[in-house]
């Protein structure tokens, strides 16, 4: 059995790890978010039962623990989404400048 404290700590660390993939696709419909790292996937599942899931192992968490992890996830998810949009905007700006021959001096 995986210790709850260890599972929570590892989940939080993965959320903050820049190489992890954050998936909120099912956050509204199934109250589930996922963190992927290499071939590993950890899910945080809400609803009546709240738990962290790794493979077939379910580690129950309290409502407050769930909320803390979920909020951390969504903050990082929104930050990455914003960073990605900003990066794409700068790339567009650079491409337009190059296409128009307006390179920065």
GROMACS .gro file of N, CA and C in nm:
model
  315
    1UNK      N    1   0.084  -0.119   0.000
    1UNK     CA    2   0.000   0.000   0.000
    1UNK      C    3   0.088   0.125   0.000
    2UNK      N    4   0.047   0.223  -0.075
    2UNK     CA    5   0.119   0.349  -0.081
    2UNK      C    6   0.070   0.440   0.031
    3UNK      N    7   0.163   0.500   0.104
    3UNK     CA    8   0.127   0.592   0.211
    3UNK      C    9   0.062   0.717   0.153
    4UNK      N   10  -0.044   0.763   0.217
    4UNK     CA   11  -0.117   0.879   0.168
    4UNK      C   12  -0.029   1.004   0.161
    5UNK      N   13   0.050   1.030   0.266
    5UNK     CA   14   0.136   1.149   0.266
    5UNK      C   15   0.236   1.145   0.151
    6UNK      N   16   0.290   1.028   0.125
    6UNK     CA   17   0.386   1.012   0.015
    6UNK      C   18   0.318   1.035  -0.120
    7UNK      N   19   0.197   0.983  -0.136
    7UNK     CA   20   0.122   1.001  -0.261
    7UNK      C   21   0.088   1.147  -0.285
    8UNK      N   22   0.047   1.217  -0.180
    8UNK     CA   23   0.014   1.360  -0.191
    8UNK      C   24   0.139   1.439  -0.227
    9UNK      N   25   0.248   1.414  -0.158
    9UNK     CA   26   0.373   1.485  -0.185
    9UNK      C   27   0.420   1.461  -0.328
   10UNK      N   28   0.417   1.337  -0.372
   10UNK     CA   29   0.461   1.303  -0.507
   10UNK      C   30   0.371   1.370  -0.612
   11UNK      N   31   0.241   1.371  -0.587
   11UNK     CA   32   0.147   1.434  -0.679
   11UNK      C   33   0.175   1.584  -0.691
   12UNK      N   34   0.195   1.650  -0.579
   12UNK     CA   35   0.225   1.794  -0.581
   12UNK      C   36   0.357   1.820  -0.653
   13UNK      N   37   0.458   1.737  -0.628
   13UNK     CA   38   0.586   1.755  -0.696
   13UNK      C   39   0.572   1.738  -0.847
   14UNK      N   40   0.494   1.640  -0.890
   14UNK     CA   41   0.473   1.619  -1.033
   14UNK      C   42   0.400   1.736  -1.097
   15UNK      N   43   0.306   1.794  -1.027
   15UNK     CA   44   0.233   1.910  -1.080
   15UNK      C   45   0.331   2.023  -1.110
   16UNK      N   46   0.426   2.045  -1.022
   16UNK     CA   47   0.520   2.155  -1.037
   16UNK      C   48   0.637   2.123  -1.129
   17UNK      N   49   0.655   1.997  -1.163
   17UNK     CA   50   0.764   1.955  -1.251
   17UNK      C   51   0.736   2.003  -1.393
   18UNK      N   52   0.826   2.080  -1.450
   18UNK     CA   53   0.803   2.140  -1.581
   18UNK      C   54   0.790   2.038  -1.693
   19UNK      N   55   0.847   1.920  -1.678
   19UNK     CA   56   0.838   1.817  -1.781
   19UNK      C   57   0.711   1.733  -1.771
   20UNK      N   58   0.632   1.755  -1.668
   20UNK     CA   59   0.508   1.679  -1.655
   20UNK      C   60   0.402   1.737  -1.749
   21UNK      N   61   0.306   1.653  -1.784
   21UNK     CA   62   0.195   1.694  -1.870
   21UNK      C   63   0.069   1.702  -1.784
   22UNK      N   64   0.005   1.817  -1.785
   22UNK     CA   65  -0.116   1.838  -1.706
   22UNK      C   66  -0.238   1.826  -1.797
   23UNK      N   67  -0.331   1.742  -1.759
   23UNK     CA   68  -0.450   1.717  -1.841
   23UNK      C   69  -0.575   1.747  -1.760
   24UNK      N   70  -0.648   1.850  -1.801
   24UNK     CA   71  -0.771   1.888  -1.732
   24UNK      C   72  -0.894   1.861  -1.819
   25UNK      N   73  -0.877   1.778  -1.920
   25UNK     CA   74  -0.983   1.750  -2.017
   25UNK      C   75  -1.112   1.701  -1.950
   26UNK      N   76  -1.101   1.624  -1.845
   26UNK     CA   77  -1.219   1.568  -1.780
   26UNK      C   78  -1.248   1.633  -1.644
   27UNK      N   79  -1.194   1.752  -1.622
   27UNK     CA   80  -1.211   1.816  -1.491
   27UNK      C   81  -1.357   1.850  -1.462
   28UNK      N   82  -1.431   1.888  -1.561
   28UNK     CA   83  -1.573   1.924  -1.539
   28UNK      C   84  -1.664   1.802  -1.549
   29UNK      N   85  -1.650   1.724  -1.654
   29UNK     CA   86  -1.743   1.613  -1.678
   29UNK      C   87  -1.727   1.496  -1.581
   30UNK      N   88  -1.604   1.464  -1.545
   30UNK     CA   89  -1.579   1.348  -1.459
   30UNK      C   90  -1.511   1.383  -1.327
   31UNK      N   91  -1.491   1.514  -1.303
   31UNK     CA   92  -1.420   1.560  -1.184
   31UNK      C   93  -1.287   1.486  -1.169
   32UNK      N   94  -1.213   1.481  -1.281
   32UNK     CA   95  -1.086   1.408  -1.282
   32UNK      C   96  -0.982   1.490  -1.357
   33UNK      N   97  -0.863   1.501  -1.297
   33UNK     CA   98  -0.749   1.562  -1.364
   33UNK      C   99  -0.637   1.458  -1.364
   34UNK      N  100  -0.542   1.477  -1.454
   34UNK     CA  101  -0.433   1.380  -1.465
   34UNK      C  102  -0.300   1.451  -1.482
   35UNK      N  103  -0.197   1.391  -1.426
   35UNK     CA  104  -0.060   1.438  -1.440
   35UNK      C  105   0.019   1.325  -1.502
   36UNK      N  106   0.079   1.351  -1.617
   36UNK     CA  107   0.160   1.251  -1.684
   36UNK      C  108   0.307   1.286  -1.675
   37UNK      N  109   0.388   1.186  -1.653
   37UNK     CA  110   0.533   1.204  -1.652
   37UNK      C  111   0.596   1.076  -1.706
   38UNK      N  112   0.664   1.091  -1.820
   38UNK     CA  113   0.718   0.976  -1.892
   38UNK      C  114   0.604   0.877  -1.914
   39UNK      N  115   0.618   0.752  -1.872
   39UNK     CA  116   0.510   0.655  -1.896
   39UNK      C  117   0.412   0.646  -1.778
   40UNK      N  118   0.427   0.733  -1.681
   40UNK     CA  119   0.344   0.728  -1.559
   40UNK      C  120   0.229   0.829  -1.566
   41UNK      N  121   0.115   0.790  -1.512
   41UNK     CA  122   0.000   0.879  -1.504
   41UNK      C  123  -0.060   0.868  -1.364
   42UNK      N  124  -0.077   0.984  -1.302
   42UNK     CA  125  -0.144   0.992  -1.172
   42UNK      C  126  -0.271   1.074  -1.193
   43UNK      N  127  -0.381   1.023  -1.142
   43UNK     CA  128  -0.509   1.093  -1.154
   43UNK      C  129  -0.555   1.139  -1.017
   44UNK      N  130  -0.620   1.254  -1.017
   44UNK     CA  131  -0.687   1.303  -0.897
   44UNK      C  132  -0.835   1.302  -0.930
   45UNK      N  133  -0.911   1.224  -0.855
   45UNK     CA  134  -1.052   1.203  -0.884
   45UNK      C  135  -1.137   1.262  -0.772
   46UNK      N  136  -1.238   1.341  -0.812
   46UNK     CA  137  -1.329   1.403  -0.715
   46UNK      C  138  -1.459   1.326  -0.708
   47UNK      N  139  -1.566   1.396  -0.683
   47UNK     CA  140  -1.696   1.330  -0.669
   47UNK      C  141  -1.719   1.290  -0.524
   48UNK      N  142  -1.804   1.191  -0.505
   48UNK     CA  143  -1.833   1.144  -0.369
   48UNK      C  144  -1.707   1.092  -0.301
   49UNK      N  145  -1.638   1.002  -0.369
   49UNK     CA  146  -1.509   0.952  -0.321
   49UNK      C  147  -1.400   1.039  -0.382
   50UNK      N  148  -1.307   1.082  -0.302
   50UNK     CA  149  -1.195   1.161  -0.352
   50UNK      C  150  -1.069   1.080  -0.330
   51UNK      N  151  -0.990   1.065  -0.437
   51UNK     CA  152  -0.871   0.983  -0.424
   51UNK      C  153  -0.768   1.016  -0.531
   52UNK      N  154  -0.646   0.975  -0.502
   52UNK     CA  155  -0.537   0.978  -0.599
   52UNK      C  156  -0.527   0.838  -0.655
   53UNK      N  157  -0.515   0.828  -0.786
   53UNK     CA  158  -0.508   0.696  -0.848
   53UNK      C  159  -0.378   0.683  -0.926
   54UNK      N  160  -0.306   0.574  -0.899
   54UNK     CA  161  -0.187   0.538  -0.975
   54UNK      C  162  -0.202   0.392  -1.014
   55UNK      N  163  -0.202   0.365  -1.142
   55UNK     CA  164  -0.232   0.232  -1.195
   55UNK      C  165  -0.368   0.190  -1.139
   56UNK      N  166  -0.375   0.082  -1.067
   56UNK     CA  167  -0.503   0.038  -1.009
   56UNK      C  168  -0.513   0.070  -0.860
   57UNK      N  169  -0.415   0.144  -0.809
   57UNK     CA  170  -0.412   0.177  -0.667
   57UNK      C  171  -0.486   0.308  -0.644
   58UNK      N  172  -0.579   0.308  -0.550
   58UNK     CA  173  -0.654   0.427  -0.513
   58UNK      C  174  -0.618   0.465  -0.370
   59UNK      N  175  -0.571   0.589  -0.354
   59UNK     CA  176  -0.535   0.639  -0.222
   59UNK      C  177  -0.639   0.745  -0.183
   60UNK      N  178  -0.726   0.715  -0.087
   60UNK     CA  179  -0.830   0.811  -0.047
   60UNK      C  180  -0.768   0.939   0.010
   61UNK      N  181  -0.828   1.053  -0.024
   61UNK     CA  182  -0.786   1.182   0.032
   61UNK      C  183  -0.910   1.253   0.085
   62UNK      N  184  -0.886   1.342   0.180
   62UNK     CA  185  -0.996   1.419   0.238
   62UNK      C  186  -1.039   1.529   0.140
   63UNK      N  187  -1.151   1.589   0.169
   63UNK     CA  188  -1.202   1.698   0.085
   63UNK      C  189  -1.102   1.813   0.081
   64UNK      N  190  -1.042   1.847   0.195
   64UNK     CA  191  -0.946   1.958   0.199
   64UNK      C  192  -0.817   1.923   0.126
   65UNK      N  193  -0.771   1.799   0.136
   65UNK     CA  194  -0.652   1.756   0.063
   65UNK      C  195  -0.678   1.758  -0.087
   66UNK      N  196  -0.795   1.710  -0.126
   66UNK     CA  197  -0.834   1.712  -0.267
   66UNK      C  198  -0.833   1.856  -0.319
   67UNK      N  199  -0.897   1.945  -0.244
   67UNK     CA  200  -0.908   2.086  -0.286
   67UNK      C  201  -0.771   2.150  -0.299
   68UNK      N  202  -0.682   2.122  -0.205
   68UNK     CA  203  -0.547   2.179  -0.209
   68UNK      C  204  -0.472   2.132  -0.334
   69UNK      N  205  -0.477   2.004  -0.363
   69UNK     CA  206  -0.408   1.949  -0.480
   69UNK      C  207  -0.472   2.002  -0.608
   70UNK      N  208  -0.605   2.003  -0.612
   70UNK     CA  209  -0.677   2.051  -0.730
   70UNK      C  210  -0.643   2.197  -0.759
   71UNK      N  211  -0.642   2.282  -0.656
   71UNK     CA  212  -0.610   2.424  -0.675
   71UNK      C  213  -0.466   2.442  -0.723
   72UNK      N  214  -0.373   2.365  -0.668
   72UNK     CA  215  -0.234   2.371  -0.713
   72UNK      C  216  -0.227   2.332  -0.861
   73UNK      N  217  -0.297   2.225  -0.897
   73UNK     CA  218  -0.300   2.179  -1.036
   73UNK      C  219  -0.353   2.288  -1.128
   74UNK      N  220  -0.469   2.346  -1.094
   74UNK     CA  221  -0.531   2.445  -1.181
   74UNK      C  222  -0.447   2.572  -1.191
   75UNK      N  223  -0.382   2.613  -1.083
   75UNK     CA  224  -0.292   2.729  -1.088
   75UNK      C  225  -0.179   2.704  -1.187
   76UNK      N  226  -0.117   2.587  -1.177
   76UNK     CA  227  -0.006   2.552  -1.267
   76UNK      C  228  -0.057   2.534  -1.410
   77UNK      N  229  -0.173   2.474  -1.426
   77UNK     CA  230  -0.233   2.454  -1.559
   77UNK      C  231  -0.258   2.589  -1.625
   78UNK      N  232  -0.318   2.683  -1.553
   78UNK     CA  233  -0.345   2.816  -1.607
   78UNK      C  234  -0.217   2.891  -1.637
   79UNK      N  235  -0.117   2.876  -1.551
   79UNK     CA  236   0.012   2.942  -1.573
   79UNK      C  237   0.077   2.890  -1.701
   80UNK      N  238   0.076   2.760  -1.718
   80UNK     CA  239   0.136   2.703  -1.838
   80UNK      C  240   0.060   2.743  -1.963
   81UNK      N  241  -0.072   2.747  -1.951
   81UNK     CA  242  -0.154   2.786  -2.065
   81UNK      C  243  -0.121   2.931  -2.103
   82UNK      N  244  -0.107   3.018  -2.005
   82UNK     CA  245  -0.070   3.157  -2.029
   82UNK      C  246   0.069   3.170  -2.088
   83UNK      N  247   0.164   3.094  -2.034
   83UNK     CA  248   0.301   3.096  -2.086
   83UNK      C  249   0.302   3.050  -2.231
   84UNK      N  250   0.226   2.948  -2.262
   84UNK     CA  251   0.221   2.894  -2.398
   84UNK      C  252   0.163   2.998  -2.494
   85UNK      N  253   0.057   3.066  -2.453
   85UNK     CA  254  -0.004   3.168  -2.538
   85UNK      C  255   0.094   3.283  -2.561
   86UNK      N  256   0.165   3.323  -2.457
   86UNK     CA  257   0.262   3.431  -2.470
   86UNK      C  258   0.376   3.390  -2.562
   87UNK      N  259   0.425   3.267  -2.547
   87UNK     CA  260   0.531   3.216  -2.636
   87UNK      C  261   0.485   3.216  -2.781
   88UNK      N  262   0.362   3.172  -2.805
   88UNK     CA  263   0.309   3.169  -2.942
   88UNK      C  264   0.295   3.310  -2.998
   89UNK      N  265   0.254   3.406  -2.914
   89UNK     CA  266   0.242   3.544  -2.959
   89UNK      C  267   0.379   3.599  -3.000
   90UNK      N  268   0.482   3.574  -2.919
   90UNK     CA  269   0.616   3.622  -2.952
   90UNK      C  270   0.667   3.557  -3.081
   91UNK      N  271   0.637   3.431  -3.101
   91UNK     CA  272   0.676   3.363  -3.225
   91UNK      C  273   0.605   3.426  -3.344
   92UNK      N  274   0.477   3.456  -3.331
   92UNK     CA  275   0.402   3.523  -3.437
   92UNK      C  276   0.462   3.659  -3.468
   93UNK      N  277   0.493   3.734  -3.364
   93UNK     CA  278   0.552   3.867  -3.380
   93UNK      C  279   0.684   3.858  -3.455
   94UNK      N  280   0.768   3.763  -3.416
   94UNK     CA  281   0.898   3.745  -3.481
   94UNK      C  282   0.881   3.704  -3.627
   95UNK      N  283   0.787   3.615  -3.655
   95UNK     CA  284   0.762   3.569  -3.792
   95UNK      C  285   0.715   3.684  -3.880
   96UNK      N  286   0.625   3.766  -3.829
   96UNK     CA  287   0.576   3.881  -3.906
   96UNK      C  288   0.689   3.978  -3.935
   97UNK      N  289   0.772   4.005  -3.834
   97UNK     CA  290   0.885   4.096  -3.854
   97UNK      C  291   0.980   4.042  -3.960
   98UNK      N  292   1.007   3.912  -3.957
   98UNK     CA  293   1.096   3.851  -4.056
   98UNK      C  294   1.034   3.857  -4.195
   99UNK      N  295   0.906   3.827  -4.205
   99UNK     CA  296   0.838   3.827  -4.334
   99UNK      C  297   0.830   3.967  -4.394
  100UNK      N  298   0.825   4.068  -4.309
  100UNK     CA  299   0.817   4.206  -4.356
  100UNK      C  300   0.955   4.270  -4.366
  101UNK      N  301   1.060   4.195  -4.331
  101UNK     CA  302   1.195   4.250  -4.336
  101UNK      C  303   1.219   4.356  -4.231
  102UNK      N  304   1.152   4.342  -4.118
  102UNK     CA  305   1.164   4.442  -4.012
  102UNK      C  306   1.246   4.391  -3.895
  103UNK      N  307   1.343   4.308  -3.919
  103UNK     CA  308   1.421   4.251  -3.810
  103UNK      C  309   1.467   4.355  -3.711
  104UNK      N  310   1.472   4.317  -3.584
  104UNK     CA  311   1.514   4.411  -3.479
  104UNK      C  312   1.663   4.435  -3.489
  105UNK      N  313   1.701   4.559  -3.473
  105UNK     CA  314   1.844   4.595  -3.476
  105UNK      C  315   1.894   4.623  -3.339
   0.00000   0.00000   0.00000
